[in-house]
mmCIF file with all atom_site columns, C-alpha atoms in Angstrom:
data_model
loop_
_atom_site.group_PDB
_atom_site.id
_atom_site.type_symbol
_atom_site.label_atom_id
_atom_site.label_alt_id
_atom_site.label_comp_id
_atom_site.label_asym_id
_atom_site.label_entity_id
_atom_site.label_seq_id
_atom_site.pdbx_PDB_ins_code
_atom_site.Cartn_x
_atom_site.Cartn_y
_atom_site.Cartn_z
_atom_site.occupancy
_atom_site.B_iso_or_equiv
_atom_site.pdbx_formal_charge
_atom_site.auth_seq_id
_atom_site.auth_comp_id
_atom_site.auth_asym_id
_atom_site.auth_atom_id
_atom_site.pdbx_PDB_model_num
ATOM 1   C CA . UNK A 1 1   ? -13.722 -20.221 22.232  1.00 86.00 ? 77  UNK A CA 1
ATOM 2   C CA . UNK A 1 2   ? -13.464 -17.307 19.617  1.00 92.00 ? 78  UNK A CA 1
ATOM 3   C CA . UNK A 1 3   ? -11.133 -14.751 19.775  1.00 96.00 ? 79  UNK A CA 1
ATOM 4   C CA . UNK A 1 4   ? -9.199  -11.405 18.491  1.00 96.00 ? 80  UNK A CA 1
ATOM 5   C CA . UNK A 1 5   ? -6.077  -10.854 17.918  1.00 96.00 ? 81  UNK A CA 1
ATOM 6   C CA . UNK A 1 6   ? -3.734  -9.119  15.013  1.00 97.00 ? 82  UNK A CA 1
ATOM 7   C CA . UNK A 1 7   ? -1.316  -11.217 12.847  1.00 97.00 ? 83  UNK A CA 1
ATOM 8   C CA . UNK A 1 8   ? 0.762   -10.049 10.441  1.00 98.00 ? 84  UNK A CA 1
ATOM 9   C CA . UNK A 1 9   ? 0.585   -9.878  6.246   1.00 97.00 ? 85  UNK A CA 1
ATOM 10  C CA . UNK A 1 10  ? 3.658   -11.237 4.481   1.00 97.00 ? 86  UNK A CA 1
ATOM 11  C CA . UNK A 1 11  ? 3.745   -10.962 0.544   1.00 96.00 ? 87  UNK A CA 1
ATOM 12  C CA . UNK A 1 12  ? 4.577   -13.832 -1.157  1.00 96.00 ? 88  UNK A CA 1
ATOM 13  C CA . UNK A 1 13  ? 6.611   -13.880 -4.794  1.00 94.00 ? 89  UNK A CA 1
ATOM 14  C CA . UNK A 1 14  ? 7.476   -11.334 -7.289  1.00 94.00 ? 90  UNK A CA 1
ATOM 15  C CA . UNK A 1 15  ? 5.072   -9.061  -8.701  1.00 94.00 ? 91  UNK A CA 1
ATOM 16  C CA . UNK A 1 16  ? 5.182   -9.113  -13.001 1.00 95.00 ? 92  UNK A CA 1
ATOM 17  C CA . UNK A 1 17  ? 4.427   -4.788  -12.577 1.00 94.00 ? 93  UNK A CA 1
ATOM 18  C CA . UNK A 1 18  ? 7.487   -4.481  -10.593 1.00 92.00 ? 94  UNK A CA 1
ATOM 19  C CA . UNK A 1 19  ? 9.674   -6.247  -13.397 1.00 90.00 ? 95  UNK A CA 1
ATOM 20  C CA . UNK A 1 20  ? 7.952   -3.576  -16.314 1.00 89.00 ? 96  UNK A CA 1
ATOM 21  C CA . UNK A 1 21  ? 8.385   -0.311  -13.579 1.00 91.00 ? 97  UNK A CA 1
ATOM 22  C CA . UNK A 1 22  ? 5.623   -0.629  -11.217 1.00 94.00 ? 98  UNK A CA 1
ATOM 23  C CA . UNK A 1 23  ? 6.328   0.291   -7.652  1.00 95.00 ? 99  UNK A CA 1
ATOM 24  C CA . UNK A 1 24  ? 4.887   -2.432  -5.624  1.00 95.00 ? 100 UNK A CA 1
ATOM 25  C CA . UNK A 1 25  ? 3.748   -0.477  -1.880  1.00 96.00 ? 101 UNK A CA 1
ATOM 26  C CA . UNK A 1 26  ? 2.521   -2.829  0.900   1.00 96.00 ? 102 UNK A CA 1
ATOM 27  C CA . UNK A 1 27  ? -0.192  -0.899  2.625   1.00 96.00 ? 103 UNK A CA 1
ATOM 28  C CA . UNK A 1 28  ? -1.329  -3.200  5.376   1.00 96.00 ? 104 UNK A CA 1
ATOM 29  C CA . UNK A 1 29  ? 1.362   -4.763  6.817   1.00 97.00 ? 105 UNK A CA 1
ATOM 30  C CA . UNK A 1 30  ? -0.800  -6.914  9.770   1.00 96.00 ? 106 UNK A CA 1
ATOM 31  C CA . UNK A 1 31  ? -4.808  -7.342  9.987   1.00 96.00 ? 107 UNK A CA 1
ATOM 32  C CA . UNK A 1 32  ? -7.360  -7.666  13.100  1.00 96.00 ? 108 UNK A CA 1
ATOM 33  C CA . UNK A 1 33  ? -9.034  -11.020 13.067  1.00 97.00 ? 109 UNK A CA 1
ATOM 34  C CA . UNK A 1 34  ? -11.440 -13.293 15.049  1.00 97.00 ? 110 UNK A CA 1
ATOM 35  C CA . UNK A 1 35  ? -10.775 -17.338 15.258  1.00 96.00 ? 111 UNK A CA 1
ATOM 36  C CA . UNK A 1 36  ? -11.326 -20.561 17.173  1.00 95.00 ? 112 UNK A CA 1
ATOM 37  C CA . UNK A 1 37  ? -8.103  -20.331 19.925  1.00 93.00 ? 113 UNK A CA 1
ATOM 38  C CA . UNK A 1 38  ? -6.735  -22.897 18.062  1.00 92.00 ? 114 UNK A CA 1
ATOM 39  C CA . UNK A 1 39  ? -6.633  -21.892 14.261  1.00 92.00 ? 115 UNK A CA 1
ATOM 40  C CA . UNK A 1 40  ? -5.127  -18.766 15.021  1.00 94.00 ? 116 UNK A CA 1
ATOM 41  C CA . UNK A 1 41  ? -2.463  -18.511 12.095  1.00 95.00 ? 117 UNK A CA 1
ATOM 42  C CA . UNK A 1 42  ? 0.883   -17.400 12.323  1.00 95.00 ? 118 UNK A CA 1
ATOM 43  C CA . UNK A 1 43  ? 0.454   -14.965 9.334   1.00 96.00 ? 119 UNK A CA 1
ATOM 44  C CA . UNK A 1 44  ? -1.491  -14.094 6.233   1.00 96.00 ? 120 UNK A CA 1
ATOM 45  C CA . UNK A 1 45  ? 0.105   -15.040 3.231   1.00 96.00 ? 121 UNK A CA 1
ATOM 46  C CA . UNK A 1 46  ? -0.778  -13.126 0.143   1.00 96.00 ? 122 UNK A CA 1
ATOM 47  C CA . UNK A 1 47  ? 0.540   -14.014 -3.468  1.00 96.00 ? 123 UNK A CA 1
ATOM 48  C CA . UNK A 1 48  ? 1.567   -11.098 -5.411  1.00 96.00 ? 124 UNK A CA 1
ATOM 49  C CA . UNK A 1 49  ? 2.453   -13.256 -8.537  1.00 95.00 ? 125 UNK A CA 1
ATOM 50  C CA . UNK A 1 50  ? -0.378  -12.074 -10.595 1.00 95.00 ? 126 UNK A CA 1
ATOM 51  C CA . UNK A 1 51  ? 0.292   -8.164  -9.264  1.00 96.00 ? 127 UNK A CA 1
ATOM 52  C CA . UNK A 1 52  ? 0.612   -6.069  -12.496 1.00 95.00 ? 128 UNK A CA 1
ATOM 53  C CA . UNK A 1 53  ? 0.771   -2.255  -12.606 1.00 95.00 ? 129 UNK A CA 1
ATOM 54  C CA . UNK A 1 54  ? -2.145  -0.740  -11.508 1.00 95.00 ? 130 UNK A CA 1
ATOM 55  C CA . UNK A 1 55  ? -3.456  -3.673  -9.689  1.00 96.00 ? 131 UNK A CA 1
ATOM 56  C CA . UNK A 1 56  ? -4.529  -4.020  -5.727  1.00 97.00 ? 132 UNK A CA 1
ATOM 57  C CA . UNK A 1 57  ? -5.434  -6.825  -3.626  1.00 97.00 ? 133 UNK A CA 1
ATOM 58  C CA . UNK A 1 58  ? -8.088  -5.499  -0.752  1.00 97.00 ? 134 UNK A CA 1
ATOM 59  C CA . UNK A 1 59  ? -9.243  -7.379  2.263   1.00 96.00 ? 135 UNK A CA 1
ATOM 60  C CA . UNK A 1 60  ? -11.641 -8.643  0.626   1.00 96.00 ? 136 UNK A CA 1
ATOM 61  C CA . UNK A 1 61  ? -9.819  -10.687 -1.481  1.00 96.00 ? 137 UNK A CA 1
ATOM 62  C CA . UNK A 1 62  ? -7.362  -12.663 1.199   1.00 95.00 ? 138 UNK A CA 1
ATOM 63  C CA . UNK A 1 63  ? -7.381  -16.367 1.220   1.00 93.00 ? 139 UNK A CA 1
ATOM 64  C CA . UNK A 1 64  ? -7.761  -17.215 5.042   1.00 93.00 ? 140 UNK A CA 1
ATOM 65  C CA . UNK A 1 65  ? -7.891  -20.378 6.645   1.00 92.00 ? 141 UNK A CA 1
ATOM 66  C CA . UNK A 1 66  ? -10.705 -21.732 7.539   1.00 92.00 ? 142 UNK A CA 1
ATOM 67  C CA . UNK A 1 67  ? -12.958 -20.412 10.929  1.00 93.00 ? 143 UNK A CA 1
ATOM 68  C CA . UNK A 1 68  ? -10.600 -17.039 10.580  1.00 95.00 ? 144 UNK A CA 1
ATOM 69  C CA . UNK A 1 69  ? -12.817 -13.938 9.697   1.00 95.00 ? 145 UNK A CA 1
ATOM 70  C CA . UNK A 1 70  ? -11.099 -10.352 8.995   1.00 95.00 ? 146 UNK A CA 1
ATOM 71  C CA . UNK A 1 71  ? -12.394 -7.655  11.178  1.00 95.00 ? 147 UNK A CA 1
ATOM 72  C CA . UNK A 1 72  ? -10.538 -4.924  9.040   1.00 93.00 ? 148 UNK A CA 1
ATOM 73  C CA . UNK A 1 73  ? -12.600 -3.206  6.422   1.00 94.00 ? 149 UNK A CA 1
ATOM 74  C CA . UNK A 1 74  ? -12.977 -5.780  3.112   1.00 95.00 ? 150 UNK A CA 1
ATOM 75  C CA . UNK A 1 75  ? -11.971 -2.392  0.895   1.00 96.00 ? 151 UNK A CA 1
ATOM 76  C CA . UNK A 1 76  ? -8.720  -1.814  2.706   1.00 96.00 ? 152 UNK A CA 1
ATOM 77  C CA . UNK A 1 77  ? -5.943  -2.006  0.232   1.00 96.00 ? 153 UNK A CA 1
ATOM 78  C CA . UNK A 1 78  ? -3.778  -4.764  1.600   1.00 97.00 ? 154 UNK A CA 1
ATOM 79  C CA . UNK A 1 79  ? -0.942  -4.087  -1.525  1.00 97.00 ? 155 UNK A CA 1
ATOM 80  C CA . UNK A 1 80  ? -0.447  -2.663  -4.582  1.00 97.00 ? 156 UNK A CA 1
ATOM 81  C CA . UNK A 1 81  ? 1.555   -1.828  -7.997  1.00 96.00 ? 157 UNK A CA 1
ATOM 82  C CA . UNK A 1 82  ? 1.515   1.693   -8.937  1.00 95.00 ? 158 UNK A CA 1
ATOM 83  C CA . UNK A 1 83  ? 3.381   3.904   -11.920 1.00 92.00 ? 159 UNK A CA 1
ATOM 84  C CA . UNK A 1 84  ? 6.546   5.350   -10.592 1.00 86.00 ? 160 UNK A CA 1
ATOM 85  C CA . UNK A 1 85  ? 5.086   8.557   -11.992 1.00 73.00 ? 161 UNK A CA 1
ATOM 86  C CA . UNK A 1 86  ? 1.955   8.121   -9.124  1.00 52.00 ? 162 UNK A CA 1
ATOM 87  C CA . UNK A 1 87  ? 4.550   7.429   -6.465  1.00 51.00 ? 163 UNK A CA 1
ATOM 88  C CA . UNK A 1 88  ? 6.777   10.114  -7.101  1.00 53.00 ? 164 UNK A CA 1
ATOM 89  C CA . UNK A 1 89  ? 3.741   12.526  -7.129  1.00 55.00 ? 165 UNK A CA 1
ATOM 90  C CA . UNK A 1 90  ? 2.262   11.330  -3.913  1.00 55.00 ? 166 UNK A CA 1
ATOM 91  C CA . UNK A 1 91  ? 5.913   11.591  -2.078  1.00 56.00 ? 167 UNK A CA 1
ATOM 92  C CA . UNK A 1 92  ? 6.692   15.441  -3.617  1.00 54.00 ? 168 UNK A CA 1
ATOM 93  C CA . UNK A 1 93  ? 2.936   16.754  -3.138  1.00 54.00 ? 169 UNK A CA 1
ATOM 94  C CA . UNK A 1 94  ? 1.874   17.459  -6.465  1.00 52.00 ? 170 UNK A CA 1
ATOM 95  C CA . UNK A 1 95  ? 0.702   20.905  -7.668  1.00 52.00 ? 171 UNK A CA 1
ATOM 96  C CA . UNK A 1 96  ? 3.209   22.178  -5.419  1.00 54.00 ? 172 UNK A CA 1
ATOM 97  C CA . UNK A 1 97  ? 4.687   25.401  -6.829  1.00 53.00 ? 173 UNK A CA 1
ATOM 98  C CA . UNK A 1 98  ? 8.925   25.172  -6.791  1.00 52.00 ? 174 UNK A CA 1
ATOM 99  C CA . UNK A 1 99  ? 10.856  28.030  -5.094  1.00 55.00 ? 175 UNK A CA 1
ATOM 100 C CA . UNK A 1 100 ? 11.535  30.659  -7.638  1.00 53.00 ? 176 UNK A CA 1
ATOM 101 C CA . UNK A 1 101 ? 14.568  32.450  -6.983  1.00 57.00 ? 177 UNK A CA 1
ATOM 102 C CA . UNK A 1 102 ? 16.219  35.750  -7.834  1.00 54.00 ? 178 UNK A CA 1
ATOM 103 C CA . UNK A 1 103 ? 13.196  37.072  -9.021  1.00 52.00 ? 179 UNK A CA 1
ATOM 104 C CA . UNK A 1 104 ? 11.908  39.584  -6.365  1.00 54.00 ? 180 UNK A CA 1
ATOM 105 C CA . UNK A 1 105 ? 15.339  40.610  -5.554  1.00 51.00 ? 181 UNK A CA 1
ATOM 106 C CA . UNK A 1 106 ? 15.173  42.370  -9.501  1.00 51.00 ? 182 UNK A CA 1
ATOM 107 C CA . UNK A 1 107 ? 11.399  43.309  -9.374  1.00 54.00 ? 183 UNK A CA 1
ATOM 108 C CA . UNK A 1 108 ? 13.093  45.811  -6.184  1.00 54.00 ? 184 UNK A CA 1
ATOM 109 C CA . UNK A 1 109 ? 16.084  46.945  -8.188  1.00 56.00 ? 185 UNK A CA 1
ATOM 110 C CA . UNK A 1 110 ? 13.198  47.862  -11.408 1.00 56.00 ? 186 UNK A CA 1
ATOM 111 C CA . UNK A 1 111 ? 10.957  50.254  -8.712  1.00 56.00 ? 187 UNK A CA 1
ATOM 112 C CA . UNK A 1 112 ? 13.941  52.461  -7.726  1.00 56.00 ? 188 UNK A CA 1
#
């Protein structure tokens, strides 16, 4: 009998990008699947040992155990390594203008 059920993604090892800078950011942290009742695994294991900056591993590219098919999308990002620079971006909202201040309080003072 078949079934579905969600088990969770652990990374395995130490990503080479996060020893030059990268930012390694686990996206997917457990995944819907569909197996035999009795191969149902405890988790995923994914290897990150090969993760450099700017690399991803997607759904796609999970080794499962045999019978155990992924029922998540195979272009979901499961993990990656980004630049500090991208992370820092995403977390400030880039093209944001900052606060300027002081300078309408002397635009005032200059129409009187």
């Amino acid at each position: 009998e078949s079934v579905e059920t969600v088990v969770p993604i652990e990374l395995r090892g130490d990503a080479p990008g996060a020893l030059h800078g990268g930012i390694v950011q686990h996206q997917l942290h457990e995944v819907h699947i569909q197996c035999p009742v009795a191969a149902i695994p405890e988790k995923i294991r994914v290897n990150v040992n090969h993760l450099e900056v700017g690399d991803e591993i997607k759904v796609s590219q999970l080794e499962l155990p045999e019978g155990v098919q992924v029922l998540a999308s195979p272009d979901e990002i499961v993990v990656q390594c980004v630049e500090p620079a991208a992370e820092m971006e995403a977390e400030t909202g880039a093209g944001v203008e900052p606060e300027v201040i002081g300078r309408r309080a002397q635009d005032e003072e200059s129409e009187e």
